[in-house]
CSV table of C-alpha atoms in Angstrom, one decimal:
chain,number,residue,atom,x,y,z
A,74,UNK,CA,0.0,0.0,0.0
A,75,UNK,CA,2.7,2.2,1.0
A,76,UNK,CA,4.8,1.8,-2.4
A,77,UNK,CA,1.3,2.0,-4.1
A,78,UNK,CA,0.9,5.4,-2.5
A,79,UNK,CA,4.3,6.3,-3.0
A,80,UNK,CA,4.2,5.8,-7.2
A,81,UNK,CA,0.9,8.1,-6.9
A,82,UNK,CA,2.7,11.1,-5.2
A,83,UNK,CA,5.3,10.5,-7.6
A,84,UNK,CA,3.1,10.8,-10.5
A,85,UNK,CA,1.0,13.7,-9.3
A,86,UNK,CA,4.5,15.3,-8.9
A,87,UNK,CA,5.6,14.7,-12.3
A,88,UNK,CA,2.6,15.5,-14.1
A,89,UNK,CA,2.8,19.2,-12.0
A,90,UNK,CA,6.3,19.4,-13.3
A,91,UNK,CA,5.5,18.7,-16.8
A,92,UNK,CA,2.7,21.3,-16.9
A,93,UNK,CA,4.4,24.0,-15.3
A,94,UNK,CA,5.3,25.6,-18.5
A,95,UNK,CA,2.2,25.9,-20.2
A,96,UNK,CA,1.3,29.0,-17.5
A,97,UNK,CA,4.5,30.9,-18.8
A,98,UNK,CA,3.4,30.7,-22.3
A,99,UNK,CA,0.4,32.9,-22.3
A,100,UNK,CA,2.6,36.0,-20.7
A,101,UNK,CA,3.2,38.3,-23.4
A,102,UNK,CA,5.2,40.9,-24.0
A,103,UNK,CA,7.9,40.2,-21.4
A,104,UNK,CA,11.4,39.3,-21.8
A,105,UNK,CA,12.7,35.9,-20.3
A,106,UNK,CA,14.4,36.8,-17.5
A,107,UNK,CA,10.9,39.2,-16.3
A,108,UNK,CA,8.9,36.1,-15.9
A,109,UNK,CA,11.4,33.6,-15.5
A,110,UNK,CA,12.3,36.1,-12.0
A,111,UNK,CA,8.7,36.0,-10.8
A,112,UNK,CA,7.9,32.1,-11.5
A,113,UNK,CA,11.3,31.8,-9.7
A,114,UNK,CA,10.2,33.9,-6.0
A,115,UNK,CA,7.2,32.1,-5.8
A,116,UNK,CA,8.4,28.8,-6.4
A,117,UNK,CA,11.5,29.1,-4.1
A,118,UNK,CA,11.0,31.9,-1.6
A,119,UNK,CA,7.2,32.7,-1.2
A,120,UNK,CA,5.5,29.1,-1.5
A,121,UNK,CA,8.1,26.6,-0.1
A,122,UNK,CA,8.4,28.6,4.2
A,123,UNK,CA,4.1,28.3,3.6
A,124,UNK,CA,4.0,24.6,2.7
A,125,UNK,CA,6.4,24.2,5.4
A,126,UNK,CA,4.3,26.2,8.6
A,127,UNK,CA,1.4,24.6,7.0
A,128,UNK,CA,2.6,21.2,7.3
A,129,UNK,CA,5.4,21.0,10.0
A,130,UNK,CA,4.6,23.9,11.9
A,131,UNK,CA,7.6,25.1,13.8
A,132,UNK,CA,9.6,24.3,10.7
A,133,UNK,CA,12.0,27.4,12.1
A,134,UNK,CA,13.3,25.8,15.2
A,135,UNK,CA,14.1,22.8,13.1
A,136,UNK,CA,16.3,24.6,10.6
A,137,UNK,CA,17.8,27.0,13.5
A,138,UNK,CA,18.5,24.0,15.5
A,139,UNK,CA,20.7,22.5,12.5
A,140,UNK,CA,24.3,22.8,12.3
A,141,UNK,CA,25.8,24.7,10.1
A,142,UNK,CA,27.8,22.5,7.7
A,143,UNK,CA,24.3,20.4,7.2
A,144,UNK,CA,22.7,23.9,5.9
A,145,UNK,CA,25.7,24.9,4.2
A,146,UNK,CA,25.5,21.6,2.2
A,147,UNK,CA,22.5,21.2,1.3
A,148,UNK,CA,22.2,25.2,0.4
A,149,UNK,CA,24.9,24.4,-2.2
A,150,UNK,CA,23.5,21.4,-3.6
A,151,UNK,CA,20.3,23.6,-4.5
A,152,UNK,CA,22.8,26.2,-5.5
A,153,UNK,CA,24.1,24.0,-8.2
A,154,UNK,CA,20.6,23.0,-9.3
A,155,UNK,CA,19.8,26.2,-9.2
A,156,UNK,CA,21.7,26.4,-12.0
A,157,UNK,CA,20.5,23.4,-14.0
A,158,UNK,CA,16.7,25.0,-13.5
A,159,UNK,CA,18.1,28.3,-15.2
A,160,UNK,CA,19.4,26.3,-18.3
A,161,UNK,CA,16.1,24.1,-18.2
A,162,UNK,CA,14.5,27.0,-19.1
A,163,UNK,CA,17.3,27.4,-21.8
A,164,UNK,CA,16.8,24.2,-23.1
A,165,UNK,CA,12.9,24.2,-23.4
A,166,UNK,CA,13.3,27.5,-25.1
A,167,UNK,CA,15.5,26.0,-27.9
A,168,UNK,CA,14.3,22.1,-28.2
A,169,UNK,CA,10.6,22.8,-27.2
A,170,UNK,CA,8.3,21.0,-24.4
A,171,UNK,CA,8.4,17.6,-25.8
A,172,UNK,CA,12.2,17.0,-26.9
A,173,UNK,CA,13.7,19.6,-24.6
A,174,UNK,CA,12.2,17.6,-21.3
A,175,UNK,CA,13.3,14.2,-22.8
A,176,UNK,CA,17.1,14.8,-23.1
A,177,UNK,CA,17.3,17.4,-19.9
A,178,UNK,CA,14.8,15.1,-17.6
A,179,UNK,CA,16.2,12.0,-18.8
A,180,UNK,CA,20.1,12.6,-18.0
A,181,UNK,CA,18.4,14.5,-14.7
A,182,UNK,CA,16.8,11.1,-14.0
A,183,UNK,CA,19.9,8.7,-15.1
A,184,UNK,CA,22.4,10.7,-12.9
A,185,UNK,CA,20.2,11.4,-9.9
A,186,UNK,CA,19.2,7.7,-9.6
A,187,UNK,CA,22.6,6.4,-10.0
A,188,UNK,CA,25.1,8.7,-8.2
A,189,UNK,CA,23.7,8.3,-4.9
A,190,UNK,CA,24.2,4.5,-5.0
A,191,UNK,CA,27.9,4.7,-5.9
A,192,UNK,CA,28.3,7.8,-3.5
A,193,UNK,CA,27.0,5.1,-0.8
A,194,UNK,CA,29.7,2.6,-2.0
A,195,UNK,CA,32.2,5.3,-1.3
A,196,UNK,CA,31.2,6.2,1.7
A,197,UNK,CA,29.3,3.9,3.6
A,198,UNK,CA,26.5,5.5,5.6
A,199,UNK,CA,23.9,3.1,7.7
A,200,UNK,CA,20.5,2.4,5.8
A,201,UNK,CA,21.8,3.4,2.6
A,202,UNK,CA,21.1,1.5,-0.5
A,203,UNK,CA,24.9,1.1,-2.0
A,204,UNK,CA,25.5,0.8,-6.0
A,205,UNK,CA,26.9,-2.8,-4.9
A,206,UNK,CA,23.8,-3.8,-3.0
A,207,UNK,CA,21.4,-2.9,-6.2
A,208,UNK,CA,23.3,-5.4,-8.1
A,209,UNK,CA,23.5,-8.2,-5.9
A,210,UNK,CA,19.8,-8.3,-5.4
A,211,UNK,CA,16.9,-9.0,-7.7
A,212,UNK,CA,14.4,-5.8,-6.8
A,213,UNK,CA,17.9,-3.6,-7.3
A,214,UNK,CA,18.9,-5.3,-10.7
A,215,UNK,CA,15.1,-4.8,-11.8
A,216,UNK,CA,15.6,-1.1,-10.5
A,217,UNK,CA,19.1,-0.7,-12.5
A,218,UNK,CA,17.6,-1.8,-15.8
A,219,UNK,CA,14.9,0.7,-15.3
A,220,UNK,CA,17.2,3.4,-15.4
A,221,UNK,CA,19.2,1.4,-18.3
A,222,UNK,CA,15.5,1.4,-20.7
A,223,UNK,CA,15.1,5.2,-19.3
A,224,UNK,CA,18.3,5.7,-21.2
A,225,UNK,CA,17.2,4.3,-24.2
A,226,UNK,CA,14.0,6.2,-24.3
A,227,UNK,CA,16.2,9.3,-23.9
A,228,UNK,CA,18.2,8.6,-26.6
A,229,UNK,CA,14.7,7.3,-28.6
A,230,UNK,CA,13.0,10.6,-28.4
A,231,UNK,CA,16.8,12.2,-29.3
A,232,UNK,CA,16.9,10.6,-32.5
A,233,UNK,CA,12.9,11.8,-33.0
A,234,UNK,CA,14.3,15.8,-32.6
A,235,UNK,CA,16.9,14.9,-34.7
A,236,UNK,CA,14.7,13.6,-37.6
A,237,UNK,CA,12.6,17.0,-37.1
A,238,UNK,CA,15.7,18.7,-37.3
A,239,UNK,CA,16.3,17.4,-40.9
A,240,UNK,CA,12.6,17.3,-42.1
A,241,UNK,CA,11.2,20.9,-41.3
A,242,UNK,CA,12.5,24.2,-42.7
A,243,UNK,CA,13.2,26.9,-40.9
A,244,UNK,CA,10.2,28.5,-40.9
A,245,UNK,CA,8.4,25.6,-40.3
A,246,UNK,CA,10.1,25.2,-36.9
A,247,UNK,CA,9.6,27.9,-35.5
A,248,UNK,CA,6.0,27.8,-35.9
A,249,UNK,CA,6.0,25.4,-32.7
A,250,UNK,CA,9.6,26.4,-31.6
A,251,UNK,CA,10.1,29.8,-32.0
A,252,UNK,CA,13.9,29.4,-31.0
A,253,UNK,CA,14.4,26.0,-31.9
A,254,UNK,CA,18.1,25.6,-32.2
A,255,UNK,CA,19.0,21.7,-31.9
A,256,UNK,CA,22.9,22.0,-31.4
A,257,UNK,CA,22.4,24.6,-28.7
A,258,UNK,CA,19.8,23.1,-27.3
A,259,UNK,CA,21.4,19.5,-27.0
A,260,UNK,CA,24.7,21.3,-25.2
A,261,UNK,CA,22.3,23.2,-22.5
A,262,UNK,CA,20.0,20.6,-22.0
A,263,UNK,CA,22.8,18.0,-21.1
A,264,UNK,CA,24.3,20.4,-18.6
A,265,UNK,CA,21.2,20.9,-17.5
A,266,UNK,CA,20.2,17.1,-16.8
A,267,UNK,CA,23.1,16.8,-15.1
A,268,UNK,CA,22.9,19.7,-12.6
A,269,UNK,CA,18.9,19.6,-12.0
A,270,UNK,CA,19.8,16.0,-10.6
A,271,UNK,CA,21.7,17.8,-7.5
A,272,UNK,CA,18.2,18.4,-6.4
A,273,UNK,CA,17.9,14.8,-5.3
A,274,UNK,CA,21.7,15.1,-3.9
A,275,UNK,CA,20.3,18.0,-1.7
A,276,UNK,CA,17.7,15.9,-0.1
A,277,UNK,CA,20.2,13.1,1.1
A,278,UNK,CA,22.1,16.0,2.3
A,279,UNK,CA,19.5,17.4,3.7
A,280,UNK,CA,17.6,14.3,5.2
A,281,UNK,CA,18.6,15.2,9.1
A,282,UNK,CA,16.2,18.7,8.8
A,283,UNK,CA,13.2,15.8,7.5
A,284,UNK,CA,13.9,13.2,10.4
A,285,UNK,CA,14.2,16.0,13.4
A,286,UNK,CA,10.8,17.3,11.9
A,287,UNK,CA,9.7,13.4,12.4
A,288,UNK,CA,11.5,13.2,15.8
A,289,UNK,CA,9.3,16.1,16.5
A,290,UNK,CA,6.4,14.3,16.2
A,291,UNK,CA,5.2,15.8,12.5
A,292,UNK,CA,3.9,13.7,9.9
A,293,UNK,CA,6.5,11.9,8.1
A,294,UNK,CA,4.3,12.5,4.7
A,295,UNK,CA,5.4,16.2,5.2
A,296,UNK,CA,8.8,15.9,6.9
A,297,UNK,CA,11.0,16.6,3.4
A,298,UNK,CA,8.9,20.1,3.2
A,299,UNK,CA,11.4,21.3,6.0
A,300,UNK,CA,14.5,20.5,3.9
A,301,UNK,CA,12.8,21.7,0.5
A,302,UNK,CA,12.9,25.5,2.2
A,303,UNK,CA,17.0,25.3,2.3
A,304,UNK,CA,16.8,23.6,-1.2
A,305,UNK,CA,15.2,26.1,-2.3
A,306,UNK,CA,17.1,29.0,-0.9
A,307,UNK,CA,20.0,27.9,-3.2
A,308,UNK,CA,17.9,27.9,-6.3
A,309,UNK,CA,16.5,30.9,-5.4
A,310,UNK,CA,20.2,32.5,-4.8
A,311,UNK,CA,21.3,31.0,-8.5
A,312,UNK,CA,18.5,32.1,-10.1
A,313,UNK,CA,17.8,35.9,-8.8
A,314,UNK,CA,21.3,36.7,-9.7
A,315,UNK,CA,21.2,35.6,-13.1
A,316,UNK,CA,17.9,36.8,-13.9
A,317,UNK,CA,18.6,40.6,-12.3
A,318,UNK,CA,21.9,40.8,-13.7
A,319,UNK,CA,20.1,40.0,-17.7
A,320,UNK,CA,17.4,42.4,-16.6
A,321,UNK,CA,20.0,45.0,-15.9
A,322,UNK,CA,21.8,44.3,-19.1
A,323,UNK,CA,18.7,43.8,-21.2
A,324,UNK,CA,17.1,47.0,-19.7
A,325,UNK,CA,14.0,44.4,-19.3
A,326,UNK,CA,13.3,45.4,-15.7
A,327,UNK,CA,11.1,48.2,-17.5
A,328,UNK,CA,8.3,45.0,-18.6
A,329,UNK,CA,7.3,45.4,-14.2
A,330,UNK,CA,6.1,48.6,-15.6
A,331,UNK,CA,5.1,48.5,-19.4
A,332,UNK,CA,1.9,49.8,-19.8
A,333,UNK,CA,1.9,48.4,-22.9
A,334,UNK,CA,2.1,44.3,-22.1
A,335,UNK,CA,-0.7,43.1,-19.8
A,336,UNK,CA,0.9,43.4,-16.7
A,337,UNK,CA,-1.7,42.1,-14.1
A,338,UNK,CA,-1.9,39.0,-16.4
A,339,UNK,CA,1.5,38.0,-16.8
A,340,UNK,CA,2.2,38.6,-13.2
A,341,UNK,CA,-0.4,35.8,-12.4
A,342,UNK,CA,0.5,33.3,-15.1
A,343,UNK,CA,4.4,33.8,-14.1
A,344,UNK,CA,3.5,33.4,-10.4
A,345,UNK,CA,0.7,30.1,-11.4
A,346,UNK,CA,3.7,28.6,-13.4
A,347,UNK,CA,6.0,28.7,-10.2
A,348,UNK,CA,2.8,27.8,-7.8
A,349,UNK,CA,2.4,24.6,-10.7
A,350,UNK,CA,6.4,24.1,-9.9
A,351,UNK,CA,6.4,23.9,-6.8
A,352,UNK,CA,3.7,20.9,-6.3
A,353,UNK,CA,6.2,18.8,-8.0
A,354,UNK,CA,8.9,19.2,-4.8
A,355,UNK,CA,5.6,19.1,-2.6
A,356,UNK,CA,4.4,15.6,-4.1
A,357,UNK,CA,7.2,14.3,-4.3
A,358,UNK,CA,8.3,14.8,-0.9
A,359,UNK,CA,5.4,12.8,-0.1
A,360,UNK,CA,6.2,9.9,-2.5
A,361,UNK,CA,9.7,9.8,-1.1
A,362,UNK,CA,8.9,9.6,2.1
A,363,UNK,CA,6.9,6.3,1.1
A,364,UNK,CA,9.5,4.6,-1.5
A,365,UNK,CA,12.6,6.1,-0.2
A,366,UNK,CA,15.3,8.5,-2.2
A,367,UNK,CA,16.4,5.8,-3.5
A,368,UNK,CA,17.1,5.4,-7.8
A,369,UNK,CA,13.4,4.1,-7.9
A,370,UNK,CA,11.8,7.5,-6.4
A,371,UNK,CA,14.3,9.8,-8.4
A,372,UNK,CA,13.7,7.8,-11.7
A,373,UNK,CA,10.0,7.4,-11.5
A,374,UNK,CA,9.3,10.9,-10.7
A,375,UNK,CA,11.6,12.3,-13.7
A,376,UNK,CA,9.9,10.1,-16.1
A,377,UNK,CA,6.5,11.0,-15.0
A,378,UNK,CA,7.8,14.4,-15.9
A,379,UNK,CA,9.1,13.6,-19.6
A,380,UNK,CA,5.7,11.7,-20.2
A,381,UNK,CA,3.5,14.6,-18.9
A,382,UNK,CA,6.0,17.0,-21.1
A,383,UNK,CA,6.1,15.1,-24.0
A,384,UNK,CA,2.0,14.8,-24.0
A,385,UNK,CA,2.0,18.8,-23.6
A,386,UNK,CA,4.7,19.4,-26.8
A,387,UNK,CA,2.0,16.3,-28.8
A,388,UNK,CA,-1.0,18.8,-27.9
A,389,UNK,CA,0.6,21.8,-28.6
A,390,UNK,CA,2.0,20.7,-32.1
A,391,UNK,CA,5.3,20.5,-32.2
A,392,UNK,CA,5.5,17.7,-34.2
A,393,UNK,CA,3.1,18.6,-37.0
A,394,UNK,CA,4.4,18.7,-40.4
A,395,UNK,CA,7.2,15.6,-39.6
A,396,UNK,CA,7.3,12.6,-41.4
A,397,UNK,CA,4.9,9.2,-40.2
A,398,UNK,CA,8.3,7.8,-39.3
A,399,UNK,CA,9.6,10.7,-37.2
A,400,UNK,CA,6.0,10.7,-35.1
A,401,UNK,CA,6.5,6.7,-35.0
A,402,UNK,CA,9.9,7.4,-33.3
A,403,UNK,CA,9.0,10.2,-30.9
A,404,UNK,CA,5.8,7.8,-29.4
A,405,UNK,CA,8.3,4.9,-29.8
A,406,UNK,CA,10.5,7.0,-27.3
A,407,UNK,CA,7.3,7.7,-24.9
A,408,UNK,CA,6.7,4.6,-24.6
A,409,UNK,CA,10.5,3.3,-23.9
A,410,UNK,CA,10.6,5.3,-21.1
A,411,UNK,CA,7.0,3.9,-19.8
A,412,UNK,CA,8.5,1.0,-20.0
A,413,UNK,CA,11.0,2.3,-17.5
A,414,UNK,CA,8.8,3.0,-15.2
A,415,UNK,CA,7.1,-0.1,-15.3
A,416,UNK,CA,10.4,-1.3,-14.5
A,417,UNK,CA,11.1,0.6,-11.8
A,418,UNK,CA,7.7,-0.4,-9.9
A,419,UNK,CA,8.2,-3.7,-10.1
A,420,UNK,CA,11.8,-3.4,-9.2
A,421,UNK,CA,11.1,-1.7,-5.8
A,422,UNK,CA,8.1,-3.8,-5.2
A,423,UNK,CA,10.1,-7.0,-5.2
């Protein structure tokens, strides 16, 4: 029931990631950085302290009560994904929803699930799954081959953008993809994938702030809210600097008070989109706190995410015009990597 549970949270996660773009997509008029900067405070600074008094109240104590070198740690960890969520944005931008979310979630995926594992063979740390344990039992080999079929479905739906690539003019792509740049693309959204995947580091760092909350007496369901704050206060760090420093450059600050773009609108939909992004840390703090942070949680969740994205770039047409054998390949892809999750259920069921 528990891992049942767990899967849900994951999914609900995953499909809140997936969708959090579409709000950013109806602001008009505004440069990048302008909404990408208010998406960015509400996700990381306004929502994440309100989840956490709602949830663990007293959340405060907890983190003032940690030792400095735990916050330090896990503040850096969410610094450096920080930095894969600013070229996530990137990437989108130049691959689209569909493509963009396959190669930067699936390396996310690959390389959260598996560094933890071989960290834990490294440095051996009590009730921690090691790289060596996965292999020598059957759930972990199950598990492991997962991630192995995610891989493939990466490198599936790469070989779909690819085809595009060749098929479509110019013109044609940017009717879907304004910017769609598929060298450029490729290069941020690898850096990306591996980056965002320090999010997942930040948690193990940061698991002490979820089990005082327990020790506490909170609800373990909630517990990870607590360490998603300090999380979050990296990203946020990352993020506000970049984004004032191109709005400074860019003279873009001046959208906050263009009369001329809808102003009240694309304040909402940038602050919806970070509201949307910010479920996907609250769910799946939930589902981890069910399955575990183990390769199964991280992969699950990130495909969830590259399904949900890759159903949004489908409905919004970025695939109309390719070849039969191009749309074959990018479904083909999908389902590869639905096959991974598949995988990964029954690995960490067994």
């Amino acid at each position: 029931m528990q891992a049942l549970l767990g899967v849900l949270f994951h999914s609900l996660g995953g499909v809140a990631a997936g969708s959090f773009y579409m709000p950013y997509n109806k602001v008009k008029g505004w440069a990048w950085e302008s909404y990408w900067m208010v998406g960015g405070l509400m996700s990381w600074l306004v929502v994440p302290p309100i989840a956490a008094w709602l949830t663990v109240p007293g959340f405060t104590e907890i983190i003032a009560d940690a030792s400095g070198s735990l916050l330090f740690f896990t503040y850096v960890m969410g610094l450096l994904w920080g930095v894969g969520g600013l070229s996530y944005g990137l990437g989108i931008r130049y691959l689209g929803m569909s493509l963009g979310n396959s190669v930067v979630l699936g390396f996310c995926a690959a390389f959260g699930a598996l560094v933890p594992p071989i960290y834990y063979n490294l440095v051996p740390s009590e009730g921690k799954v090691t790289f060596t344990e996965m292999l020598a039992s059957t759930g972990g080999q199950v598990v492991l081959l997962g991630v192995v079929v995610c891989i493939l479905g990466i490198a599936v739906c790469g070989k779909a953008g690819m085809l595009k690539e060749k098929q479509l003019s110019d013109a044609e792509k940017k009717k879907t993809v304004v910017e769609f740049n598929l060298v450029k693309g490729l290069v941020v959204a690898i850096l990306s994938g591996i980056l965002s995947a320090f999010f997942n580091f930040g948690i193990e760092s940061g698991k002490p702030l979820a089990e005082a909350a327990i020790a506490a007496g909170h609800d373990s369901l909630f517990a990870n809210n607590v360490t998603f704050v300090v999380i979050l206060w990296g990203g946020l760090t990352t993020n506000l600097v970049w984004t004032i420093l191109l709005s400074l450059k860019n003279k873009s600050y001046t959208d906050f008070v263009n009369t001329d773009s809808p102003i009240a609108k694309n304040m909402a939909f940038a602050a919806l989109a970070g509201f949307i992004w910010f479920l996907q840390f609250f769910f799946y703090g939930m589902g981890e706190s069910k399955l575990g942070n183990g390769a199964s949680s991280w992969i699950l969740h990130m495909s969830t995410i590259i399904l949900t994205a890759n159903l949004w770039g489908i409905y919004r047409k970025e695939w109309k015009g390719v070849a039969k054998k191009t749309k074959m390949t990018i479904i083909a892809g999908i389902g590869v990597i639905l096959l991974s999750v598949v995988l990964v259920g029954i690995g960490n069921s067994i």
